mmCIF file with all atom_site columns, C-alpha atoms in Angstrom:
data_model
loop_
_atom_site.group_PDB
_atom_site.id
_atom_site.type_symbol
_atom_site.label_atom_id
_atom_site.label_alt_id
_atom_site.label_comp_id
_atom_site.label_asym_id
_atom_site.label_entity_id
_atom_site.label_seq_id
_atom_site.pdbx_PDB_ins_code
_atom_site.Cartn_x
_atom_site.Cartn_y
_atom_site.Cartn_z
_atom_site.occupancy
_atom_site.B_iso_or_equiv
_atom_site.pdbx_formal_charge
_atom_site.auth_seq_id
_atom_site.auth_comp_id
_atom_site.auth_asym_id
_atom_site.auth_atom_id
_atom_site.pdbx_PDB_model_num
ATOM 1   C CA . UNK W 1 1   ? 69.390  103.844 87.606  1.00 77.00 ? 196 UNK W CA 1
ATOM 2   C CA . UNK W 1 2   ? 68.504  103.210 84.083  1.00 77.00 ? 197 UNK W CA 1
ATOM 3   C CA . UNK W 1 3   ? 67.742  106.739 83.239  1.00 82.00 ? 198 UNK W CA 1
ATOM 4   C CA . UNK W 1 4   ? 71.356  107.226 84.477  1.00 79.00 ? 199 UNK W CA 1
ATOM 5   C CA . UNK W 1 5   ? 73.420  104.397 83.195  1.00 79.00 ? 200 UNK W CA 1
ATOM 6   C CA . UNK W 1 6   ? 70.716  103.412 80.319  1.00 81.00 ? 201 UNK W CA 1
ATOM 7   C CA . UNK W 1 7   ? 72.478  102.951 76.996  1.00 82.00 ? 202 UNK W CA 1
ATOM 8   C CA . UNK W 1 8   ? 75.693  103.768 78.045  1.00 80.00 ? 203 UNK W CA 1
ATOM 9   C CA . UNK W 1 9   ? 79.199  101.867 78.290  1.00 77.00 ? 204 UNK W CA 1
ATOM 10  C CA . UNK W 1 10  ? 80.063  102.828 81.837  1.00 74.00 ? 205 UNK W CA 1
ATOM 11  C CA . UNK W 1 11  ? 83.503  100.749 83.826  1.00 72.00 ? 206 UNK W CA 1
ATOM 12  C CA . UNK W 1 12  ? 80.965  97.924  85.191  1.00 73.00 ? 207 UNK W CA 1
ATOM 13  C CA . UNK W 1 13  ? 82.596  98.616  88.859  1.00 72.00 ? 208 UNK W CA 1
ATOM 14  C CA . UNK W 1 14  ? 81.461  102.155 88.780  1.00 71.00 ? 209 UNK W CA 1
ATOM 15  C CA . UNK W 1 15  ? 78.071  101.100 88.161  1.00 70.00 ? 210 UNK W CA 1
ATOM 16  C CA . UNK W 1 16  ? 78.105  98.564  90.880  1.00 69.00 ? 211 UNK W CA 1
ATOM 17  C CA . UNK W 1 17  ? 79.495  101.116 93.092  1.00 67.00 ? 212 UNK W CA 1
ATOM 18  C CA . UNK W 1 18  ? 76.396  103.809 92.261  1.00 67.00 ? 213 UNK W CA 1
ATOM 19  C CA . UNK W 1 19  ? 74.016  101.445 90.388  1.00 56.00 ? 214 UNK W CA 1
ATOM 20  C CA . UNK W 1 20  ? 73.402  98.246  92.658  1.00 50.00 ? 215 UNK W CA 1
ATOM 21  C CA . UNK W 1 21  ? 73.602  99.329  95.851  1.00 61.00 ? 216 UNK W CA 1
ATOM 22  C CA . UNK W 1 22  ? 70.630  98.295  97.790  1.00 68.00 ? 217 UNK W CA 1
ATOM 23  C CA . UNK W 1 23  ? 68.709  100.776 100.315 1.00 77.00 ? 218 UNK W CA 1
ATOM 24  C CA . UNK W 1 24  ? 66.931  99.171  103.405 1.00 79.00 ? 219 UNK W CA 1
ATOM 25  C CA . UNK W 1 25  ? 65.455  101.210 106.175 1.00 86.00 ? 220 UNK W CA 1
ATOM 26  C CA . UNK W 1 26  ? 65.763  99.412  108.538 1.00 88.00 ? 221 UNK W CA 1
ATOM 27  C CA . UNK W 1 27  ? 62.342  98.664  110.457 1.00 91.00 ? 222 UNK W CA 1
ATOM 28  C CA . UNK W 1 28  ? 63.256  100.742 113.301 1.00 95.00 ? 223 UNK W CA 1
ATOM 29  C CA . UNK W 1 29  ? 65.822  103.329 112.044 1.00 95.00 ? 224 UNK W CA 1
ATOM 30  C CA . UNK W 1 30  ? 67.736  105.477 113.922 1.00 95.00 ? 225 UNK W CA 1
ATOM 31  C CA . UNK W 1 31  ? 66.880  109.282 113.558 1.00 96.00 ? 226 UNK W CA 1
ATOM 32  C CA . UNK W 1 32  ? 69.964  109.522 111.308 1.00 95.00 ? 227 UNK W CA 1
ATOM 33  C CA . UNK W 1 33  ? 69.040  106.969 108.864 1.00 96.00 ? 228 UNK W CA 1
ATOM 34  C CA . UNK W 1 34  ? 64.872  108.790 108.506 1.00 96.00 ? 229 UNK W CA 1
ATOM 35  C CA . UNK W 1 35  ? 66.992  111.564 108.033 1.00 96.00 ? 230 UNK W CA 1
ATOM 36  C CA . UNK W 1 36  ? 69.091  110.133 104.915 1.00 95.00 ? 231 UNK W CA 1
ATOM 37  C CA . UNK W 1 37  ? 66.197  108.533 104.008 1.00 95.00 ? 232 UNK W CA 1
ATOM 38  C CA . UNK W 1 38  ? 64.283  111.334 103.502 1.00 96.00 ? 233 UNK W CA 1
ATOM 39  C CA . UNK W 1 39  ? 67.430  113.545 101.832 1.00 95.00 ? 234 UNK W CA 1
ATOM 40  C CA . UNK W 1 40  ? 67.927  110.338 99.770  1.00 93.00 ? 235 UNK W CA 1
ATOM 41  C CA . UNK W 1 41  ? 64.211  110.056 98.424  1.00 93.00 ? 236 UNK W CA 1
ATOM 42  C CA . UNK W 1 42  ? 64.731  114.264 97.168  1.00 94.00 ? 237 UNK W CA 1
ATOM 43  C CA . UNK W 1 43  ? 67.967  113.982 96.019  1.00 92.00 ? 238 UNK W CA 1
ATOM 44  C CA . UNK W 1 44  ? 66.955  111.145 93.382  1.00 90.00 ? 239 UNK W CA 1
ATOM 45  C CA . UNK W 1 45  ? 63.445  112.496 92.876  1.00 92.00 ? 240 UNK W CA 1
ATOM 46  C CA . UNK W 1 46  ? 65.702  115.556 91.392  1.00 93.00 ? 241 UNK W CA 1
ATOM 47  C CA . UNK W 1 47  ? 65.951  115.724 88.014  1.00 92.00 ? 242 UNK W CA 1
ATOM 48  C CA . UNK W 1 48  ? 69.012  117.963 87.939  1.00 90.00 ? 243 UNK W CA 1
ATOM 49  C CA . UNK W 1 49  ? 70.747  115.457 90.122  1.00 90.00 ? 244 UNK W CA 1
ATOM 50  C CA . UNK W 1 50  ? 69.589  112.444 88.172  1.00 88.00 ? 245 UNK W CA 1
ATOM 51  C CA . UNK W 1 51  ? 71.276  114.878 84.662  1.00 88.00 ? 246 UNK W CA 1
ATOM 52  C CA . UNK W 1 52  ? 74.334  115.342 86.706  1.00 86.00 ? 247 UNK W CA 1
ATOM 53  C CA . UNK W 1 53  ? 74.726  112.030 87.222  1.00 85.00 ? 248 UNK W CA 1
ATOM 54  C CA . UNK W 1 54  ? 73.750  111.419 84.122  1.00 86.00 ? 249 UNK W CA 1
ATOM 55  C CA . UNK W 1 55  ? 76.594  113.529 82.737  1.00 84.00 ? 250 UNK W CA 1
ATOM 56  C CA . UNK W 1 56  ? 79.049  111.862 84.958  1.00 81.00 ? 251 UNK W CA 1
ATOM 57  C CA . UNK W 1 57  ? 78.766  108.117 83.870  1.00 80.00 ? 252 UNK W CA 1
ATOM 58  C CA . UNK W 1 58  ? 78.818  109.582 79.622  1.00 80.00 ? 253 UNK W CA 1
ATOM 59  C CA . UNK W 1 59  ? 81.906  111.070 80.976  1.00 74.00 ? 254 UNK W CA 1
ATOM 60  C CA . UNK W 1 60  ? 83.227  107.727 82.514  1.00 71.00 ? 255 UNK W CA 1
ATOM 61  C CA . UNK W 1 61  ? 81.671  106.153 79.264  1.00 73.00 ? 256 UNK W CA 1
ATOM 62  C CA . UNK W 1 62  ? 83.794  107.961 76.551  1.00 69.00 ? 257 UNK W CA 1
ATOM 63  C CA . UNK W 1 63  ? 86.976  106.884 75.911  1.00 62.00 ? 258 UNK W CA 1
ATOM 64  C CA . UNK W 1 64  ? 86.598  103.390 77.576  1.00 57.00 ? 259 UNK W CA 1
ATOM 65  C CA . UNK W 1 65  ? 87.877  101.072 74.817  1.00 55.00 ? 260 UNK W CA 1
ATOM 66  C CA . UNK W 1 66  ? 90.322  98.821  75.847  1.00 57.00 ? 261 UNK W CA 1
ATOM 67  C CA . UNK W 1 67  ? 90.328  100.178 79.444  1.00 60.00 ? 262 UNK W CA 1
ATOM 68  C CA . UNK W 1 68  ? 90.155  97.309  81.991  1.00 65.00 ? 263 UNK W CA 1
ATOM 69  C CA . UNK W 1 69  ? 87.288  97.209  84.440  1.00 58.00 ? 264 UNK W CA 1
ATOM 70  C CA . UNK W 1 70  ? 87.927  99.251  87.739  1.00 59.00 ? 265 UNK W CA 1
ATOM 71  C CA . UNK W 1 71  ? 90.517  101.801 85.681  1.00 62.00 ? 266 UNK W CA 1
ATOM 72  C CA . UNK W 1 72  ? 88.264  104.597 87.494  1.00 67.00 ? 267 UNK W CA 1
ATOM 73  C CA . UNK W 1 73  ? 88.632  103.069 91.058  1.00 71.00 ? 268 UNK W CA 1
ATOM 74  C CA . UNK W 1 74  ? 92.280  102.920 90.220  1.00 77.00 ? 269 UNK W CA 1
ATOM 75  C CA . UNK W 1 75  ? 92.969  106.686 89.077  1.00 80.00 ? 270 UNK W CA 1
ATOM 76  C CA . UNK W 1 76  ? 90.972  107.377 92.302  1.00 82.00 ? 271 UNK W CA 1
ATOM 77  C CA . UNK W 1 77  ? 93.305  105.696 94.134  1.00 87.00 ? 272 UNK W CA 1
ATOM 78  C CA . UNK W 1 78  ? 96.391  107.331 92.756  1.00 90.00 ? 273 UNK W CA 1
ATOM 79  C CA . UNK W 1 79  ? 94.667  110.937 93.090  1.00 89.00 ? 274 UNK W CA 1
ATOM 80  C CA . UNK W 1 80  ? 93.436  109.873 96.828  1.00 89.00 ? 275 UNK W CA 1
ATOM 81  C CA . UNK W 1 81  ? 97.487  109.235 97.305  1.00 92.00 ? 276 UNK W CA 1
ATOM 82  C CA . UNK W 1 82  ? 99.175  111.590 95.597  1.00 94.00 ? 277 UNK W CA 1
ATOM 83  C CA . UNK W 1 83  ? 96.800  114.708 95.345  1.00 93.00 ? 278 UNK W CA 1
ATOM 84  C CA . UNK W 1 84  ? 95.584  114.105 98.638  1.00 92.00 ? 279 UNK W CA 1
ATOM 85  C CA . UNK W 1 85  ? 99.389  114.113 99.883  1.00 94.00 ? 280 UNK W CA 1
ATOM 86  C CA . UNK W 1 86  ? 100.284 117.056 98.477  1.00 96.00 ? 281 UNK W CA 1
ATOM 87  C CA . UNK W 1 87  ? 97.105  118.683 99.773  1.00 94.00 ? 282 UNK W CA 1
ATOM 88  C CA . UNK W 1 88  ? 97.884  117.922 103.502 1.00 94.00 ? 283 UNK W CA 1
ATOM 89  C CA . UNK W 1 89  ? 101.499 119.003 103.082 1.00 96.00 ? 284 UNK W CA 1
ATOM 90  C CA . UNK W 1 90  ? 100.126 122.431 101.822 1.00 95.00 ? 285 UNK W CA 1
ATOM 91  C CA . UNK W 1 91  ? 101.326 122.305 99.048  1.00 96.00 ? 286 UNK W CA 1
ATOM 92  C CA . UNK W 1 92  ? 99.809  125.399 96.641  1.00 96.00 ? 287 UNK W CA 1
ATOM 93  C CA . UNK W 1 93  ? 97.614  123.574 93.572  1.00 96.00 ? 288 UNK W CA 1
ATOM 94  C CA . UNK W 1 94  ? 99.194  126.804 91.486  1.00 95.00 ? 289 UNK W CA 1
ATOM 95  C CA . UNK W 1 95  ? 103.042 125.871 92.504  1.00 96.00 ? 290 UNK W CA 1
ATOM 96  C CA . UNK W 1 96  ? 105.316 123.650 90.651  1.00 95.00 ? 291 UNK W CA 1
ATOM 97  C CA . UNK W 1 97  ? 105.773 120.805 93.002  1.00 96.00 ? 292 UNK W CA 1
ATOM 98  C CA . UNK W 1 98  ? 101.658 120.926 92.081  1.00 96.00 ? 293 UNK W CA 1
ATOM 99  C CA . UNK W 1 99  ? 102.466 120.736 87.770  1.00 94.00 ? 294 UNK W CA 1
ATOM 100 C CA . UNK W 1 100 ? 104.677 117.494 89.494  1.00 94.00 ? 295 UNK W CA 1
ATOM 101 C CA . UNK W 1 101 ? 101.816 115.837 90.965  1.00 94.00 ? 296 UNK W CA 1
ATOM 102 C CA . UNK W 1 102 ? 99.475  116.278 87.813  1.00 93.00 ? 297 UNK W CA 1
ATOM 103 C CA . UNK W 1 103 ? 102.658 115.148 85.421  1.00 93.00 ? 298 UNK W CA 1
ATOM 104 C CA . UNK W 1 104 ? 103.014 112.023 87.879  1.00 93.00 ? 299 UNK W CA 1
ATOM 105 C CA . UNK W 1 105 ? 99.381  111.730 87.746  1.00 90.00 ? 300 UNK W CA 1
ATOM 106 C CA . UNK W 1 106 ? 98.715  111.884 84.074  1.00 90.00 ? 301 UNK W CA 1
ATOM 107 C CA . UNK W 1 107 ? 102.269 111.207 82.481  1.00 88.00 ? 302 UNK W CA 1
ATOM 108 C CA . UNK W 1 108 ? 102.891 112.378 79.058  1.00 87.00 ? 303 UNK W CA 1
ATOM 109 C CA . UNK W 1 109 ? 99.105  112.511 78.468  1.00 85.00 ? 304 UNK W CA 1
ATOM 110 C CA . UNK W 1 110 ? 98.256  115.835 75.763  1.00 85.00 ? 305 UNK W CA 1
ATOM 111 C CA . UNK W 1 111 ? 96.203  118.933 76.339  1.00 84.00 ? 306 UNK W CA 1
ATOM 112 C CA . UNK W 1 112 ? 93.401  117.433 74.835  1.00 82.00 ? 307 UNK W CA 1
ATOM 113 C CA . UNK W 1 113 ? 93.558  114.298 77.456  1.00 81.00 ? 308 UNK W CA 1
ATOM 114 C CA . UNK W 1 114 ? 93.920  116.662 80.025  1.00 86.00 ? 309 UNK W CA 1
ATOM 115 C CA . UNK W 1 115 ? 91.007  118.754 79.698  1.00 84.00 ? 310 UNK W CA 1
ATOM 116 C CA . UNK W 1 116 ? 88.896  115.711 79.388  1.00 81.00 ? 311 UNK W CA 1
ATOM 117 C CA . UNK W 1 117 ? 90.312  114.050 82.835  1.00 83.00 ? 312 UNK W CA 1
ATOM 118 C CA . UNK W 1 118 ? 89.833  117.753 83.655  1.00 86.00 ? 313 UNK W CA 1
ATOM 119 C CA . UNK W 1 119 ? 86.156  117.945 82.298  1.00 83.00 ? 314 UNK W CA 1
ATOM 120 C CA . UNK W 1 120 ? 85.459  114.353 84.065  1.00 80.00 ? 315 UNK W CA 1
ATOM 121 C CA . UNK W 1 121 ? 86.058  115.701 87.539  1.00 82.00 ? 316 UNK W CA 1
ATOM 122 C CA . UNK W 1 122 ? 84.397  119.190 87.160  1.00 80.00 ? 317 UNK W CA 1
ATOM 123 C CA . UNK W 1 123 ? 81.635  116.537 86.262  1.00 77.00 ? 318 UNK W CA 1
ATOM 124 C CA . UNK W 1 124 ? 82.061  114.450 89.158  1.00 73.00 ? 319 UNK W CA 1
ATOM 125 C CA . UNK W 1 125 ? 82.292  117.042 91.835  1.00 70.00 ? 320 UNK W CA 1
ATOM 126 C CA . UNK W 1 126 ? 79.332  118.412 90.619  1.00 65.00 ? 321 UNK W CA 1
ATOM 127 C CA . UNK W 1 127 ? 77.138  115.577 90.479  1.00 62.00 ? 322 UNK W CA 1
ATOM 128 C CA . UNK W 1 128 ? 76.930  115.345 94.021  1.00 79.00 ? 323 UNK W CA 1
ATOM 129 C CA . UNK W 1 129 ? 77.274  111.587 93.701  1.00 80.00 ? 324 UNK W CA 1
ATOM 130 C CA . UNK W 1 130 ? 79.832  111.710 96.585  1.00 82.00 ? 325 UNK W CA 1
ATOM 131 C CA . UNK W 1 131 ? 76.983  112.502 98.895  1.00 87.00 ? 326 UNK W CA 1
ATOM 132 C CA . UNK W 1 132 ? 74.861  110.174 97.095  1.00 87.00 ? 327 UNK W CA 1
ATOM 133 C CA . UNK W 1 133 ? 77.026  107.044 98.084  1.00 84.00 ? 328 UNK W CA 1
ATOM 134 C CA . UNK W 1 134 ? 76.933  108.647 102.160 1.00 88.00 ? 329 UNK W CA 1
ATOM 135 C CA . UNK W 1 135 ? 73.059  108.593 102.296 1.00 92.00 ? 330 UNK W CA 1
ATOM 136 C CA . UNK W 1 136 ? 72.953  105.151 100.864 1.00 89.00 ? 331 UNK W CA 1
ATOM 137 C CA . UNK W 1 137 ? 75.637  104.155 103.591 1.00 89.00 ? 332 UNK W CA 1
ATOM 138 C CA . UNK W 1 138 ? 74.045  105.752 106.438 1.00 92.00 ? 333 UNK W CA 1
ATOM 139 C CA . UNK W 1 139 ? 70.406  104.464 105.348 1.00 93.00 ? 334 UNK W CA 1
ATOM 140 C CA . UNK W 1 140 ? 72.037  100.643 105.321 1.00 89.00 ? 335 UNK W CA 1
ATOM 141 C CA . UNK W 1 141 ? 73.957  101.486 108.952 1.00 90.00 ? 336 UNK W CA 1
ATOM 142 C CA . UNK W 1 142 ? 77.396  101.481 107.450 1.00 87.00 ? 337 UNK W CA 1
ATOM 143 C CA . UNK W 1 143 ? 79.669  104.022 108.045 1.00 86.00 ? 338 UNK W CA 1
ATOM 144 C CA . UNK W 1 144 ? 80.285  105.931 105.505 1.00 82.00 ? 339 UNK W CA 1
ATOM 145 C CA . UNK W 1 145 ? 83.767  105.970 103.637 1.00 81.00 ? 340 UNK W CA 1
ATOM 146 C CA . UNK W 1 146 ? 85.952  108.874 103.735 1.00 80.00 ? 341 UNK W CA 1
ATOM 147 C CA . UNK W 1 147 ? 85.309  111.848 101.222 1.00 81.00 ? 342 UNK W CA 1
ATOM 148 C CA . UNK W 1 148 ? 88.163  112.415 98.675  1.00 85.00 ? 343 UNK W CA 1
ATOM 149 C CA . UNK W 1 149 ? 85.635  115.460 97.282  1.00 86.00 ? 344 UNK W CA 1
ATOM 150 C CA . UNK W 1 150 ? 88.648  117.821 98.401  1.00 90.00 ? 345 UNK W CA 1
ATOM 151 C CA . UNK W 1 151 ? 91.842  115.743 97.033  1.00 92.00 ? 346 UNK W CA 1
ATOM 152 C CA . UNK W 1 152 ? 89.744  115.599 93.414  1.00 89.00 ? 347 UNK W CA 1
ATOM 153 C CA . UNK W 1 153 ? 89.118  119.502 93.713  1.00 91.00 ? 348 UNK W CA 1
ATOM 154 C CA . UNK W 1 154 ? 92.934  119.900 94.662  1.00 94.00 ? 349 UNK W CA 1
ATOM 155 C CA . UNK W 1 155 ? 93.566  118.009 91.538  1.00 93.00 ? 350 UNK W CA 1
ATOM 156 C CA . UNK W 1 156 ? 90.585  120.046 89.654  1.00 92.00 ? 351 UNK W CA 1
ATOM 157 C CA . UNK W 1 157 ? 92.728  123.469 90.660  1.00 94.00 ? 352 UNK W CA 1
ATOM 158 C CA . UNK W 1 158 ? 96.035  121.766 89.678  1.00 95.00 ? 353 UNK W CA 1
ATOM 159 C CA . UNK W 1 159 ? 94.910  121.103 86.247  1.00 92.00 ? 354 UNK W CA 1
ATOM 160 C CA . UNK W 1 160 ? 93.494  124.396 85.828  1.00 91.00 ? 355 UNK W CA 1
ATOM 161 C CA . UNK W 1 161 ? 96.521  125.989 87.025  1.00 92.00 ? 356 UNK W CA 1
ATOM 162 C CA . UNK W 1 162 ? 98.937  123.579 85.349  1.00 90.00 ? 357 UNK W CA 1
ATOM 163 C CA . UNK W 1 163 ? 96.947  122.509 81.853  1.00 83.00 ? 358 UNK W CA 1
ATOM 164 C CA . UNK W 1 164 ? 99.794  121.225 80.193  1.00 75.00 ? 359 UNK W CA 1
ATOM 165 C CA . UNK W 1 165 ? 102.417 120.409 82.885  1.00 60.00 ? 360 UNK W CA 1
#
């Protein structure tokens, strides 16, 4: 954890969310948890993945003055409701009602603003930190919570499609 969040201004809630998070096998796991366990111990003995995530909390670090605490589990939220909508209605991330989604999304924001919130997800998805936070769940015999992976790569597409809508 501190070669990922070392030195960096990160929203304290995401780092409580990937950052202090205990792991306990249990003394008699199930074959699913040895499993996790197992994919767990790789996955953060990798040093691409530990750069990837890495990348993702400078990402989540930039910018961050005056931002409350939790803003990131908040424009989650909104792209978990509103991308995620639009992606179970079918609707196309290259169509206008999908340049309406991003413009509720992101408001008046400029170009510039929009290739970083762009950037940030890109960085997200690809950090793999999604399946990161299922192992941990798994190992400690919660369930896991639902993947938004595919609302954020809805979004991802939208903003591609619609960079300044």
């Amino acid at each position: 954890m501190d070669e990922v969040f070392g030195g960096l201004d990160a929203d304290p809630e995401l780092r409580n969310r990937v950052g202090h998070t205990r792991v306990d096998l249990p003394d008699d796991p199930t074959p699913e948890q040895v499993d996790a366990w197992v994919e767990l111990a790789e996955l953060v003995r990798d040093p691409d993945f530990r750069r990837r995530m890495r990348d993702m909390v400078e990402h989540n670090s930039r910018g961050r003055a005056g931002q409350e605490p939790g803003a990131f589990a908040w424009f989650a939220k909104k792209v978990v409701w509103l991308a995620g909508q639009a992606r179970e209605n079918g609707v196309s991330p290259g169509s206008p009602e999908a340049a309406e989604v991003v413009t509720r999304l992101l408001g008046d924001m400029d170009a510039a603003g929009r290739a970083a919130v762009r950037e940030r997800i890109e960085t997200g998805l690809y950090a793999e930190a999604d399946r990161y936070r299922r192992l941990m769940a798994v190992i400690n015999g919660r369930e896991p919570k639902p993947s938004h992976a595919e609302d954020f790569a809805w979004l991802l597409d939208a903003l591609r499609a619609h960079p300044g809508a």
